[in-house]
PDB file of C-alpha atoms and ligand atoms in Angstrom:
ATOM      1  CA  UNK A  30      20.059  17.197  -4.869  1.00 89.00           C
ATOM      2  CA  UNK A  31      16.637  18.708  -4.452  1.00 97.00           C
ATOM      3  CA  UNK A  32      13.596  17.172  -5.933  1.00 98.00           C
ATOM      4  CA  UNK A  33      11.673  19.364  -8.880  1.00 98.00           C
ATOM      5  CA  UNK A  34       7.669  19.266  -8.345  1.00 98.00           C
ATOM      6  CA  UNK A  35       7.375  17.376 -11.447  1.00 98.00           C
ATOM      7  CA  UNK A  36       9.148  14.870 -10.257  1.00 98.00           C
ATOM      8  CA  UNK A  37       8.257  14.485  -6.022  1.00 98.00           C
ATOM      9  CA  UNK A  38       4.794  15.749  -7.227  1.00 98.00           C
ATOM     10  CA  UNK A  39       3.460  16.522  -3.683  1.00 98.00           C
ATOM     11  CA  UNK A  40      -0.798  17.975  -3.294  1.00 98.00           C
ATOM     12  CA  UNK A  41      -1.038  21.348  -1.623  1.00 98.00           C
ATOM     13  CA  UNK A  42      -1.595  19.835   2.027  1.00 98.00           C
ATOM     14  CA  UNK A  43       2.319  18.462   1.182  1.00 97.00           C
ATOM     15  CA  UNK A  44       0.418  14.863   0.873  1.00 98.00           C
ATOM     16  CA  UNK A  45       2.188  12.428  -1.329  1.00 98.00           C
ATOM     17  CA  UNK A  46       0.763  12.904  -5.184  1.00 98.00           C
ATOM     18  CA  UNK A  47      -0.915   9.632  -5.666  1.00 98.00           C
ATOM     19  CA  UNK A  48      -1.816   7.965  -2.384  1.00 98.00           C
ATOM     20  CA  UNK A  49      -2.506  11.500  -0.769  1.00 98.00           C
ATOM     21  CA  UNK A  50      -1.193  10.804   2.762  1.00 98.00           C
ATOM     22  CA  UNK A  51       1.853  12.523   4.587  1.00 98.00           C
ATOM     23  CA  UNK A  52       4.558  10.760   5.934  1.00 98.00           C
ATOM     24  CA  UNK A  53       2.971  10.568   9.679  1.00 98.00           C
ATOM     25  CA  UNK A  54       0.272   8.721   8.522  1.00 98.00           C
ATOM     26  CA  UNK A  55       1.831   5.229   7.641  1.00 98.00           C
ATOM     27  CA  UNK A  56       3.056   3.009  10.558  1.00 98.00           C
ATOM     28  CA  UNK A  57       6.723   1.311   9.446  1.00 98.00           C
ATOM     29  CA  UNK A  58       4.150  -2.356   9.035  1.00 98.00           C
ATOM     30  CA  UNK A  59       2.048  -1.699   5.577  1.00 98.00           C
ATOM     31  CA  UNK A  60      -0.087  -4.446   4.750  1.00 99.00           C
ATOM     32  CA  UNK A  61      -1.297  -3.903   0.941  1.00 99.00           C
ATOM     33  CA  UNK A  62      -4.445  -5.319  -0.435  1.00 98.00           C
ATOM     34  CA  UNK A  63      -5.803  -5.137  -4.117  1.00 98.00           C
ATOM     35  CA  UNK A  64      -9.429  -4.271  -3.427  1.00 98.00           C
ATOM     36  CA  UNK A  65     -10.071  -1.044  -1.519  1.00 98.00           C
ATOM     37  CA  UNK A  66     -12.947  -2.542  -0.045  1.00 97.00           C
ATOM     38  CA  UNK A  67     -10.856  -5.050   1.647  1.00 98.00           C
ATOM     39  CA  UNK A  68      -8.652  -2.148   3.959  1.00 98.00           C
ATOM     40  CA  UNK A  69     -11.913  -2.196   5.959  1.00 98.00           C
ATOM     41  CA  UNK A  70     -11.608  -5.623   6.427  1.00 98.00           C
ATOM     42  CA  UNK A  71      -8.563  -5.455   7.725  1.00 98.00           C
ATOM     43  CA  UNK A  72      -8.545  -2.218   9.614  1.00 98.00           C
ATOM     44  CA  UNK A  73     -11.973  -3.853  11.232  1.00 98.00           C
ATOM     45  CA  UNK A  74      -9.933  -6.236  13.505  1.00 98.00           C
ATOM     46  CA  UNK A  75      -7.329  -2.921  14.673  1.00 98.00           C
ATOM     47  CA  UNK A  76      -8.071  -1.684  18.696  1.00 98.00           C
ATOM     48  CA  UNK A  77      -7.980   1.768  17.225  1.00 98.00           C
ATOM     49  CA  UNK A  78      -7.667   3.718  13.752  1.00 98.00           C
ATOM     50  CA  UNK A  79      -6.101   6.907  13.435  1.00 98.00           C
ATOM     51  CA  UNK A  80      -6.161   7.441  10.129  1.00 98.00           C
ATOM     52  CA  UNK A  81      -8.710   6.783   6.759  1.00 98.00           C
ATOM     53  CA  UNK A  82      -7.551   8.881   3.914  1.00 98.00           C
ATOM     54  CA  UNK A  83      -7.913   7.900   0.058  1.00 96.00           C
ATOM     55  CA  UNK A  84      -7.787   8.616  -3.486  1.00 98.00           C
ATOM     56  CA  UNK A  85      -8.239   7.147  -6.652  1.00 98.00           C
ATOM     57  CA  UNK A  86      -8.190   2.996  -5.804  1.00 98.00           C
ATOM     58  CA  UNK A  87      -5.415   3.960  -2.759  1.00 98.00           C
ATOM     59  CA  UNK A  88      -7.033   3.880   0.276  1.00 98.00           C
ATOM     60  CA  UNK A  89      -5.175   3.877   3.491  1.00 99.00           C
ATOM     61  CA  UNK A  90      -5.977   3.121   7.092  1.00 99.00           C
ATOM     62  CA  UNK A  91      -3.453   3.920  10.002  1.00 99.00           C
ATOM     63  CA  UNK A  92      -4.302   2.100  13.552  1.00 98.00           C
ATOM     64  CA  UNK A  93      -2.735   0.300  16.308  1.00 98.00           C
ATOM     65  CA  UNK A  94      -3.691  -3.996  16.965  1.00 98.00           C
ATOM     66  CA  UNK A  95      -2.109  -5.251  20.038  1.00 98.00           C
ATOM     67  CA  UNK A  96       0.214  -2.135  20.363  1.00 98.00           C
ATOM     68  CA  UNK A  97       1.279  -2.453  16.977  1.00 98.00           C
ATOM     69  CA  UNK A  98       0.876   0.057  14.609  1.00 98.00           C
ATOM     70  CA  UNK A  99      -0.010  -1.193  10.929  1.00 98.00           C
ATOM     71  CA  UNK A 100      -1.128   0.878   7.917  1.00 99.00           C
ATOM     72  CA  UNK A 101      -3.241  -1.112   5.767  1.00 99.00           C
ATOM     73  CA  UNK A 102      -3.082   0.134   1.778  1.00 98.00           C
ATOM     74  CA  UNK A 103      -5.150  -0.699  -1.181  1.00 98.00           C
ATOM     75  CA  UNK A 104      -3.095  -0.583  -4.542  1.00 98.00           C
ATOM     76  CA  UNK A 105      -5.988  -1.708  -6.750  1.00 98.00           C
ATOM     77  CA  UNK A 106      -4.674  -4.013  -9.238  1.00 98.00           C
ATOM     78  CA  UNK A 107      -1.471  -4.570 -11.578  1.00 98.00           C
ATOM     79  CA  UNK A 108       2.081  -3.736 -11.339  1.00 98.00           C
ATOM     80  CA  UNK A 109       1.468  -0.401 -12.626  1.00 98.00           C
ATOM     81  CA  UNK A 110      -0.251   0.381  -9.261  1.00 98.00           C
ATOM     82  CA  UNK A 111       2.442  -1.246  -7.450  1.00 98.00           C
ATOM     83  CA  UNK A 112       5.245   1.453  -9.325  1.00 98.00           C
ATOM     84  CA  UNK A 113       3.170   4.172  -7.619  1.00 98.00           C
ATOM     85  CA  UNK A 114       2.404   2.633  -4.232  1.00 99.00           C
ATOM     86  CA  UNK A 115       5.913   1.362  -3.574  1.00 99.00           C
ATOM     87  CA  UNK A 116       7.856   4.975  -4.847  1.00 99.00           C
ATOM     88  CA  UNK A 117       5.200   7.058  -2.882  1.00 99.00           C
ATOM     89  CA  UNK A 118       5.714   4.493   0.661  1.00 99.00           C
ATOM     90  CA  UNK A 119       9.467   4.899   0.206  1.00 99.00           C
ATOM     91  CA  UNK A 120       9.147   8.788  -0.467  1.00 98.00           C
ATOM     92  CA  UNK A 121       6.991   9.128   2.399  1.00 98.00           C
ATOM     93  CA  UNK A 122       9.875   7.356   4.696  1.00 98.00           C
ATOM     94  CA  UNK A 123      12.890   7.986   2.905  1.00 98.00           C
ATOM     95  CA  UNK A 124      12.286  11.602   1.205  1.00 98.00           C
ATOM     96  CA  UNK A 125      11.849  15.239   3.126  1.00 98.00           C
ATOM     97  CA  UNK A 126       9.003  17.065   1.440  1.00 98.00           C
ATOM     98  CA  UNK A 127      10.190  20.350   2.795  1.00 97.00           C
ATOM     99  CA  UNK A 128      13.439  19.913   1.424  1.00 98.00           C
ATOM    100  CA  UNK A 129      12.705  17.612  -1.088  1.00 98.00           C
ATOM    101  CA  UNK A 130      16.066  16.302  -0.714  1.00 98.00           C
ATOM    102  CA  UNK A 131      16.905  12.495   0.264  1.00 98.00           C
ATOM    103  CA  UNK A 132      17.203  11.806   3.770  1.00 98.00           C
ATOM    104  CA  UNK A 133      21.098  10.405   4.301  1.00 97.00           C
ATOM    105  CA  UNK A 134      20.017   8.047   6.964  1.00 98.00           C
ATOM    106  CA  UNK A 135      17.494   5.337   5.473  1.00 98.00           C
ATOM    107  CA  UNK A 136      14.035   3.572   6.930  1.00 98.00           C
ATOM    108  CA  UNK A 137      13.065   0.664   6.063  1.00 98.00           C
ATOM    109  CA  UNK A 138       9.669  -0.706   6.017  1.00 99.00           C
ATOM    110  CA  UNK A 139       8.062  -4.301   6.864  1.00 98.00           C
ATOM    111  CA  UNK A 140       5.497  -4.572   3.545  1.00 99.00           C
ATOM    112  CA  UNK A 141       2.828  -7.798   3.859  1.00 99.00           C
ATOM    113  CA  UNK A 142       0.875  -8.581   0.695  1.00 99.00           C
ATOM    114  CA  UNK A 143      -2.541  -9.799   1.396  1.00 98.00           C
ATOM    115  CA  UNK A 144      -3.982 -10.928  -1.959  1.00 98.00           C
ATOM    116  CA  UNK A 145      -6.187 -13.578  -3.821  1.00 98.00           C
ATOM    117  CA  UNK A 146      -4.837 -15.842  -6.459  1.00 98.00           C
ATOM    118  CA  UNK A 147      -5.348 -19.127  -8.546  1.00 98.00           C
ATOM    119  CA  UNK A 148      -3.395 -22.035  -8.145  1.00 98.00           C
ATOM    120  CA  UNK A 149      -1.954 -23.579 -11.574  1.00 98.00           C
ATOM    121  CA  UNK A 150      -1.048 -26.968  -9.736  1.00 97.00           C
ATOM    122  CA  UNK A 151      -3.393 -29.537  -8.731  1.00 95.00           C
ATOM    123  CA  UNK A 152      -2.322 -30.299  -5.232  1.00 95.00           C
ATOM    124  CA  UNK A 153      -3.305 -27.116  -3.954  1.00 97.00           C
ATOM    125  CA  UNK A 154      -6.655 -26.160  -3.147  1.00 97.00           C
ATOM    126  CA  UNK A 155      -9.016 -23.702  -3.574  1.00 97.00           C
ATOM    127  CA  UNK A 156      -9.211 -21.709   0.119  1.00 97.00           C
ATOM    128  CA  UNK A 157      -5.143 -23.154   0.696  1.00 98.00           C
ATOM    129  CA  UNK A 158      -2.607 -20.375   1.572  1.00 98.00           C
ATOM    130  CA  UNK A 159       0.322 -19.963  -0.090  1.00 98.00           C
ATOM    131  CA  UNK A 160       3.513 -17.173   0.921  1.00 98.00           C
ATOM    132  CA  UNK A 161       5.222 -16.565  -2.329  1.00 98.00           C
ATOM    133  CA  UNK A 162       9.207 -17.214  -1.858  1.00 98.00           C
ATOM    134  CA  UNK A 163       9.966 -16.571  -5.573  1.00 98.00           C
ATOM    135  CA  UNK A 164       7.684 -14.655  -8.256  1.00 98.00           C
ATOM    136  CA  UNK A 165       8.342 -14.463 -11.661  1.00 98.00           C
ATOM    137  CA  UNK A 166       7.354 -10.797 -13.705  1.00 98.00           C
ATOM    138  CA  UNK A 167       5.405 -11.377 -16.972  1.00 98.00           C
ATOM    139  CA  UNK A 168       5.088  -7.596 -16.737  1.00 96.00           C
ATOM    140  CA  UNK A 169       8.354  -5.229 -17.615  1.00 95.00           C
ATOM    141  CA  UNK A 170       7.874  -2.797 -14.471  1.00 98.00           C
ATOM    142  CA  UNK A 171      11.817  -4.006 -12.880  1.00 98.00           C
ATOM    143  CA  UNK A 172      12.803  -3.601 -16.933  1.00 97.00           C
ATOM    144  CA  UNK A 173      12.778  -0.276 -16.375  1.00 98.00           C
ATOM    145  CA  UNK A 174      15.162   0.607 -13.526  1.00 98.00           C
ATOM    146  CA  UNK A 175      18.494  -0.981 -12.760  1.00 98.00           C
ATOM    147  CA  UNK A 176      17.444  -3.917 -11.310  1.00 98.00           C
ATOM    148  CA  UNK A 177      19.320  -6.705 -12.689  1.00 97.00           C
ATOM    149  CA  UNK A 178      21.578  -7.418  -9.374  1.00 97.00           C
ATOM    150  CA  UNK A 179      17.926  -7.899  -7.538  1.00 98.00           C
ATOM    151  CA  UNK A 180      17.274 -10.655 -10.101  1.00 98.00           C
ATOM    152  CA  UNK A 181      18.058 -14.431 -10.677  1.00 98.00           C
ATOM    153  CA  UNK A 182      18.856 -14.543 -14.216  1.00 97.00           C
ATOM    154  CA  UNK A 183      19.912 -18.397 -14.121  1.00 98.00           C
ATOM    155  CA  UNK A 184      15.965 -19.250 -13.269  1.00 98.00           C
ATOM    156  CA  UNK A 185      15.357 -16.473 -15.718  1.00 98.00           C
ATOM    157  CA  UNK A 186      16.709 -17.718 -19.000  1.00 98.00           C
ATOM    158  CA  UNK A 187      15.635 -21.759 -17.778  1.00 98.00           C
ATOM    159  CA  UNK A 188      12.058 -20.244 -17.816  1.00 98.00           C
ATOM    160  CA  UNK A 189      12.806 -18.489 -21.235  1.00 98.00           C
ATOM    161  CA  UNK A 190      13.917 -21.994 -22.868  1.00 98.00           C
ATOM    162  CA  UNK A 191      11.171 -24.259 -21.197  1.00 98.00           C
ATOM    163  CA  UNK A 192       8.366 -22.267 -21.998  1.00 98.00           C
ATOM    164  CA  UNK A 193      10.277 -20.975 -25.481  1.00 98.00           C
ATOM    165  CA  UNK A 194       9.160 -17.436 -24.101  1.00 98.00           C
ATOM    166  CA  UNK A 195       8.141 -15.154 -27.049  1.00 97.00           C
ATOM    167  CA  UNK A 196      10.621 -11.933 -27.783  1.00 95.00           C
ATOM    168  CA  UNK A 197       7.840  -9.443 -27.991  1.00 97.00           C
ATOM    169  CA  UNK A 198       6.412  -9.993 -24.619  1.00 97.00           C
ATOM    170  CA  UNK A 199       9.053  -8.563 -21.889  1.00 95.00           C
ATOM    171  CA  UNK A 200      11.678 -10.817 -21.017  1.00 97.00           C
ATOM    172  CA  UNK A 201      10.028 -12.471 -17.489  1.00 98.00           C
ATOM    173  CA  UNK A 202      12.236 -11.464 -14.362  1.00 98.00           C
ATOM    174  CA  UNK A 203      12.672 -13.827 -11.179  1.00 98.00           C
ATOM    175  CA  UNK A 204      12.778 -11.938  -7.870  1.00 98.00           C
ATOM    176  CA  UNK A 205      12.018 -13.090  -4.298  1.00 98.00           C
ATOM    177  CA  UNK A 206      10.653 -12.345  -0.723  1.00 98.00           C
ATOM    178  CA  UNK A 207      12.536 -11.212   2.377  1.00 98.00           C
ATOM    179  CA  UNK A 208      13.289 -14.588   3.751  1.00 98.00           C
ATOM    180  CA  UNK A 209      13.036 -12.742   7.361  1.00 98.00           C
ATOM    181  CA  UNK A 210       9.571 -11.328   7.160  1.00 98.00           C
ATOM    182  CA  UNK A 211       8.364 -14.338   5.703  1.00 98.00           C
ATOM    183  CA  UNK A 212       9.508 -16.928   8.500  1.00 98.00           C
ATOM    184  CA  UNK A 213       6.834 -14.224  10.945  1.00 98.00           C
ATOM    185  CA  UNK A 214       3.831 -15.886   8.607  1.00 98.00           C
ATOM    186  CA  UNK A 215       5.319 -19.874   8.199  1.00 98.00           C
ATOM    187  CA  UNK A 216       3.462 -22.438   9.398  1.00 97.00           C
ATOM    188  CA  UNK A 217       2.301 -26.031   8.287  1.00 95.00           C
ATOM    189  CA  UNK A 218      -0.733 -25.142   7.160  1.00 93.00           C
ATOM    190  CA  UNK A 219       1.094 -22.336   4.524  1.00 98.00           C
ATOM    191  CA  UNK A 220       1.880 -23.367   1.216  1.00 98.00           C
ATOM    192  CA  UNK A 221       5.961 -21.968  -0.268  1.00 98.00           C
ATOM    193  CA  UNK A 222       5.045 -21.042  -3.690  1.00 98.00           C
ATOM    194  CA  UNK A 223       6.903 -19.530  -6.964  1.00 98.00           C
ATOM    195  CA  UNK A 224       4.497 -16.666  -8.089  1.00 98.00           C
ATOM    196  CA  UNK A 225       3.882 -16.049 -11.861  1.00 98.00           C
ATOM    197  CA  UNK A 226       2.733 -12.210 -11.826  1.00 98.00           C
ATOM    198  CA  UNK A 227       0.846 -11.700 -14.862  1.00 98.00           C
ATOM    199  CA  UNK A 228      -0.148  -8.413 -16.956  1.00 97.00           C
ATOM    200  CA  UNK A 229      -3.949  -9.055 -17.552  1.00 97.00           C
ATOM    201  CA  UNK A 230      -6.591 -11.342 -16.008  1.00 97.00           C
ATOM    202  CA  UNK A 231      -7.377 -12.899 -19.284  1.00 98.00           C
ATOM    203  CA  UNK A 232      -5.223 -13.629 -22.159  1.00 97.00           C
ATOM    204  CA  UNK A 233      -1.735 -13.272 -19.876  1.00 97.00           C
ATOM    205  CA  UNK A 234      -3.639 -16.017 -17.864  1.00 97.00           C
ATOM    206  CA  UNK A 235      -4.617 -17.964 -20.508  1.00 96.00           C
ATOM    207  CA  UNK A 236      -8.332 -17.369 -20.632  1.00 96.00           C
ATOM    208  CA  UNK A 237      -9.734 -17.510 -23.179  1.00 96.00           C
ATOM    209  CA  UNK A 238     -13.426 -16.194 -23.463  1.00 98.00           C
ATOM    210  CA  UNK A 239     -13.675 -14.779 -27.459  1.00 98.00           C
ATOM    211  CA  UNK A 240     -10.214 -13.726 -27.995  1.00 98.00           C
ATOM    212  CA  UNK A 241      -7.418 -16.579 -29.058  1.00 98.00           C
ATOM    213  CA  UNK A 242      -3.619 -16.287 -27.384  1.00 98.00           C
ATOM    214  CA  UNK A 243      -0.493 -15.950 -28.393  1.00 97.00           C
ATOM    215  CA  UNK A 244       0.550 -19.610 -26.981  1.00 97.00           C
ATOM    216  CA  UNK A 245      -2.370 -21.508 -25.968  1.00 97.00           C
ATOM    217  CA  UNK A 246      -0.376 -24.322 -23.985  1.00 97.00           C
ATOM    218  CA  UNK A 247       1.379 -21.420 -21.531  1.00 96.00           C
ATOM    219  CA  UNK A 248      -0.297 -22.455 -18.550  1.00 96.00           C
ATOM    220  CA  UNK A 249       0.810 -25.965 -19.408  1.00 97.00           C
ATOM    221  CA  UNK A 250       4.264 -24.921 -19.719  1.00 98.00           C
ATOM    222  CA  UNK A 251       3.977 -22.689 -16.389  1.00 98.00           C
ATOM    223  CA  UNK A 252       2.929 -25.592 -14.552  1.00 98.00           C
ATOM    224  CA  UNK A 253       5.522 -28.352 -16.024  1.00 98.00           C
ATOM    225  CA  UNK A 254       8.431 -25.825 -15.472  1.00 98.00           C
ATOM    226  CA  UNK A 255      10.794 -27.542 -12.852  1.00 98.00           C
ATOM    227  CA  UNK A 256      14.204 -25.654 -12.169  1.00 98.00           C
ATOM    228  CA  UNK A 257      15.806 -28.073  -9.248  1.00 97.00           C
ATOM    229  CA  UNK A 258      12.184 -28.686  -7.941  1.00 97.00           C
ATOM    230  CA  UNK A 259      11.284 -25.085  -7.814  1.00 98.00           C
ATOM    231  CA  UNK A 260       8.049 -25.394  -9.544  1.00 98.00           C
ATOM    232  CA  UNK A 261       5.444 -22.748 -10.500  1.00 98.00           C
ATOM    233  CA  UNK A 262       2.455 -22.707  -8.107  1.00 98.00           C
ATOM    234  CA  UNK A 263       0.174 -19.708  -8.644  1.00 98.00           C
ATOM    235  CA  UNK A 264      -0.576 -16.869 -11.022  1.00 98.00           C
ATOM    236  CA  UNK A 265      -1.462 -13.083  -9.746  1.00 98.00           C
ATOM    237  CA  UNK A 266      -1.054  -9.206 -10.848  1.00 98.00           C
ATOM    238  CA  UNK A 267       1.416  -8.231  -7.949  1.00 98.00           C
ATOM    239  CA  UNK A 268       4.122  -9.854  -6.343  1.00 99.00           C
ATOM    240  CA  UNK A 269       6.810  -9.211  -8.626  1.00 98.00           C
ATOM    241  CA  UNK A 270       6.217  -5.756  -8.842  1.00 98.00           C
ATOM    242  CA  UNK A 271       6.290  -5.244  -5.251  1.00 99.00           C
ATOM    243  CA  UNK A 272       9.198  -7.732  -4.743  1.00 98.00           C
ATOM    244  CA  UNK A 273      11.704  -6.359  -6.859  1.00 98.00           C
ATOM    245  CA  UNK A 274      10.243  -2.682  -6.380  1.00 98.00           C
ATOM    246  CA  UNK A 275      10.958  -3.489  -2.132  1.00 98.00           C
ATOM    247  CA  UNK A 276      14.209  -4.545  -2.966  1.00 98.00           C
ATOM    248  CA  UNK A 277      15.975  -2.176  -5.150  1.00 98.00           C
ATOM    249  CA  UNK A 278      14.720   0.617  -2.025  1.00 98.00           C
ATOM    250  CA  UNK A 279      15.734  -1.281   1.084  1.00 98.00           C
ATOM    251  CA  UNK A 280      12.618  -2.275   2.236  1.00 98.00           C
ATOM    252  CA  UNK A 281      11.444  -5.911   3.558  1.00 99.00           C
ATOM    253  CA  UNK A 282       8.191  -7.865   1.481  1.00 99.00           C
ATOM    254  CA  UNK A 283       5.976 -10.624   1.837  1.00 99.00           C
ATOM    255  CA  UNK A 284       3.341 -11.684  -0.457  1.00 99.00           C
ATOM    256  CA  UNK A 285       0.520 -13.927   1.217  1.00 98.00           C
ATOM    257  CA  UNK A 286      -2.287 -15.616  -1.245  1.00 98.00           C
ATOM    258  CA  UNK A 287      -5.654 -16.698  -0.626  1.00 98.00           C
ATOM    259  CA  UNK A 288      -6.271 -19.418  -3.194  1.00 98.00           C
ATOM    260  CA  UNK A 289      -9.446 -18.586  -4.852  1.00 98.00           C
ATOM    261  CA  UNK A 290      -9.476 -21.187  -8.354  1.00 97.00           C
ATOM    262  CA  UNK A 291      -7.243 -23.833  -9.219  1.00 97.00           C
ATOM    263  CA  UNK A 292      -6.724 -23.608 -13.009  1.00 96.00           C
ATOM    264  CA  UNK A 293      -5.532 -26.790 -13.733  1.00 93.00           C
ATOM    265  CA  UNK A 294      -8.871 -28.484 -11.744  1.00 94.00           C
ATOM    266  CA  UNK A 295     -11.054 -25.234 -13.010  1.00 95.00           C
ATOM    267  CA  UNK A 296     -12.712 -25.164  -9.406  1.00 96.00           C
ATOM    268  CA  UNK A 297     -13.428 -21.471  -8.171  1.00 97.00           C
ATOM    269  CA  UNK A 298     -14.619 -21.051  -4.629  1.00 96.00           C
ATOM    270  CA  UNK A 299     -18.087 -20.273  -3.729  1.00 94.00           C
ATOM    271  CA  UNK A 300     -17.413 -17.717  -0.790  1.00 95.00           C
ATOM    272  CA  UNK A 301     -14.098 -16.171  -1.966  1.00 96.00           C
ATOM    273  CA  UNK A 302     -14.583 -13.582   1.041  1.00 96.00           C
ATOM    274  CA  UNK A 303     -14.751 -15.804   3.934  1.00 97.00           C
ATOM    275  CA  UNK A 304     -11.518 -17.103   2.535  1.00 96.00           C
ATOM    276  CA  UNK A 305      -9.940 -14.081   2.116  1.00 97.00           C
ATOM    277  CA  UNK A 306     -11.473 -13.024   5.724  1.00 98.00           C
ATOM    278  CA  UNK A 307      -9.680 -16.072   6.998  1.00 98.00           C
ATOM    279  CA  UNK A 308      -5.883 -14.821   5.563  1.00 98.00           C
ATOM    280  CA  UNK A 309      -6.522 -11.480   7.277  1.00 98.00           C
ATOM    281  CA  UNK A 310      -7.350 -13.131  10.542  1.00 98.00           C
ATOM    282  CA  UNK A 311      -3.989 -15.465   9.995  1.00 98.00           C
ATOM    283  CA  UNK A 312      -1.660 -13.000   8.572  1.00 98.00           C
ATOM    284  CA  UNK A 313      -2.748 -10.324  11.570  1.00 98.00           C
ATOM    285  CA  UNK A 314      -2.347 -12.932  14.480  1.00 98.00           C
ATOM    286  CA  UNK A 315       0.959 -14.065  13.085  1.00 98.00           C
ATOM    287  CA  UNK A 316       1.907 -10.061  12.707  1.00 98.00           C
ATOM    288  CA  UNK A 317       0.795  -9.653  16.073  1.00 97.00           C
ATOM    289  CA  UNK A 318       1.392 -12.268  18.433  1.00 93.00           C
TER     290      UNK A 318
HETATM  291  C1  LIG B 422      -7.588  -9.979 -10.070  1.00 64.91           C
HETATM  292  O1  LIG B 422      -8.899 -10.327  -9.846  1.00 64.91           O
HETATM  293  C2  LIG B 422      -6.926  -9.370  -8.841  1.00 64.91           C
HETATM  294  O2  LIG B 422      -6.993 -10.290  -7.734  1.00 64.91           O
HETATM  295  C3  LIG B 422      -5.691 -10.674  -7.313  1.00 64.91           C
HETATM  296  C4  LIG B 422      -4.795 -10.321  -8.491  1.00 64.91           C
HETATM  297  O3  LIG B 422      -3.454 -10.181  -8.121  1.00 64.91           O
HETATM  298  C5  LIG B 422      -5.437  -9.085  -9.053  1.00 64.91           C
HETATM  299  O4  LIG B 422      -5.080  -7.922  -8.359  1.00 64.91           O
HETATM  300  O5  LIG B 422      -5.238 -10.060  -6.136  1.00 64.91           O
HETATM  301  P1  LIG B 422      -6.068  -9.077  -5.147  1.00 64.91           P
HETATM  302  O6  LIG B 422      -7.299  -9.820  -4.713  1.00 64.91           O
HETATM  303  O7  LIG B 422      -5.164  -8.800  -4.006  1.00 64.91           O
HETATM  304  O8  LIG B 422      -6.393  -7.829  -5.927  1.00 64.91           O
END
């Protein structure tokens, strides 16, 4: 079946729509981040770059560290972004844009989130790491494909009844990482965490500047969920998204957290960048050694 332009909606160089690279410009090892200021950051430590291309909040840098080639990506923030990031990687890979028909043989590709989040429970601290095994989807993004074979419905519907889970927000989906990937960035100093990927900063996080929430005790109920000791750890925009999203096409994901506040001690850090500098440095070596 060939692909109409409106829907592979390639740019006139034949660049992917959104992220406006072509397919030899991403190594198979994508590392995203959510600020586009932080690809340089990353790409900083690389022996060479090949390529800096960008649109929008996706920026992308293509180099080689240690012989490796690694394309770092920025998907700004929100599952939203993640739709468009994860479709265009896999149509880069997976999808010939002369063509425009499906390649029968399939790649798959190594994705490493390198992101910021705050911790909801008290043991871990601000500047900690923490991989995310599990993440649970506050947003609907895996609602709307079909997904539900990529998802753990048992830890589902527990969530639904501990936290008595209201019917008009989207029913919260549990999906995890590629067990594989993640044992490359293990180590004692890394915390295993269940991820709750939220739709806002704010209210879905249960902050509450001026405007009131719909359950002001969620964050209590996120942090005294237990299913068989699997507890919730940490609360971001991503994970699930990208999870479930690197799933459904094949591909292999890791989602690695800088801990920038604890909630439940309401300590932010005072240099959130030399943290986050810190988790580049450690997820790269681990990538690389
Ligand atoms: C919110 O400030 C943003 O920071 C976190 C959240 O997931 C959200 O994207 O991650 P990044 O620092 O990777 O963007």
């Amino acid at each position: 079946m060939q692909l109409k332009p409106s829907e592979l909606v390639l740019n006139a160089d034949n660049s992917i729509y959104h992220l406006n690279i072509l397919p030899e410009d991403i190594a198979d090892t994508i590392i995203t981040v959510g600020d586009p200021d932080r690809v340089g950051e990353v790409s900083k430590y690389f022996d060479t770059v090949e390529v800096k291309k960008g649109k929008r909040e996706f920026h992308t840098h293509t180099g080689t560290l240690n012989g490796k080639r690694i394309s770092v990506i920025s998907t700004g923030i929100g599952t939203d972004n993640i739709d468009i990031v994860l479709n265009e990687l896999d149509a880069l890979v997976n999808i010939n844009f002369e063509t425009r028909k499906i390649n029968s043989e399939k790649k798959q590709l190594d994705i490493i989130r390198i992101g910021t989040t705050g911790a909801i429970q008290p043991h871990i601290n601000v500047g900690d790491f923490l991989l995310s095994e599990h993440a649970i989807g506050f947003d609907s993004l895996l609602r709307f494909y079909d997904a539900k074979h990529v998802l753990n419905e048992e830890v589902q519907n527990s969530f639904i009844k501990h936290t008595t889970w209201s019917k008009d927000k989207s029913t919260p989906y549990v999906v995890s990482c590629d067990q594989d990937l993640a044992a490359t960035f293990m180590s004692e100093t890394m915390h295993k965490g269940f991820t709750a990927t939220n739709v806002g900063f704010y209210g879905p996080q249960g902050r509450v500047l001026r405007l009131k929430t719909e359950d002001p005790s969620l964050n209590d109920k996120l942090a005294s969920f237990d299913y068989n000791g699997l507890k919730i750890t940490n609360l971001e925009m991503e994970t699930s998204g990208i999870y479930g999203l690197a799933k459904l096409l094949g591909h292999r994901a890791v989602s690695l957290n800088c801990i920038l506040a604890n909630r439940s001690t309401g300590e932010f850090l005072t240099n959130p960048t030399e943290a986050t500098e810190k988790l580049i440095e450690y997820a790269l070596k681990k990538l690389t050694e």
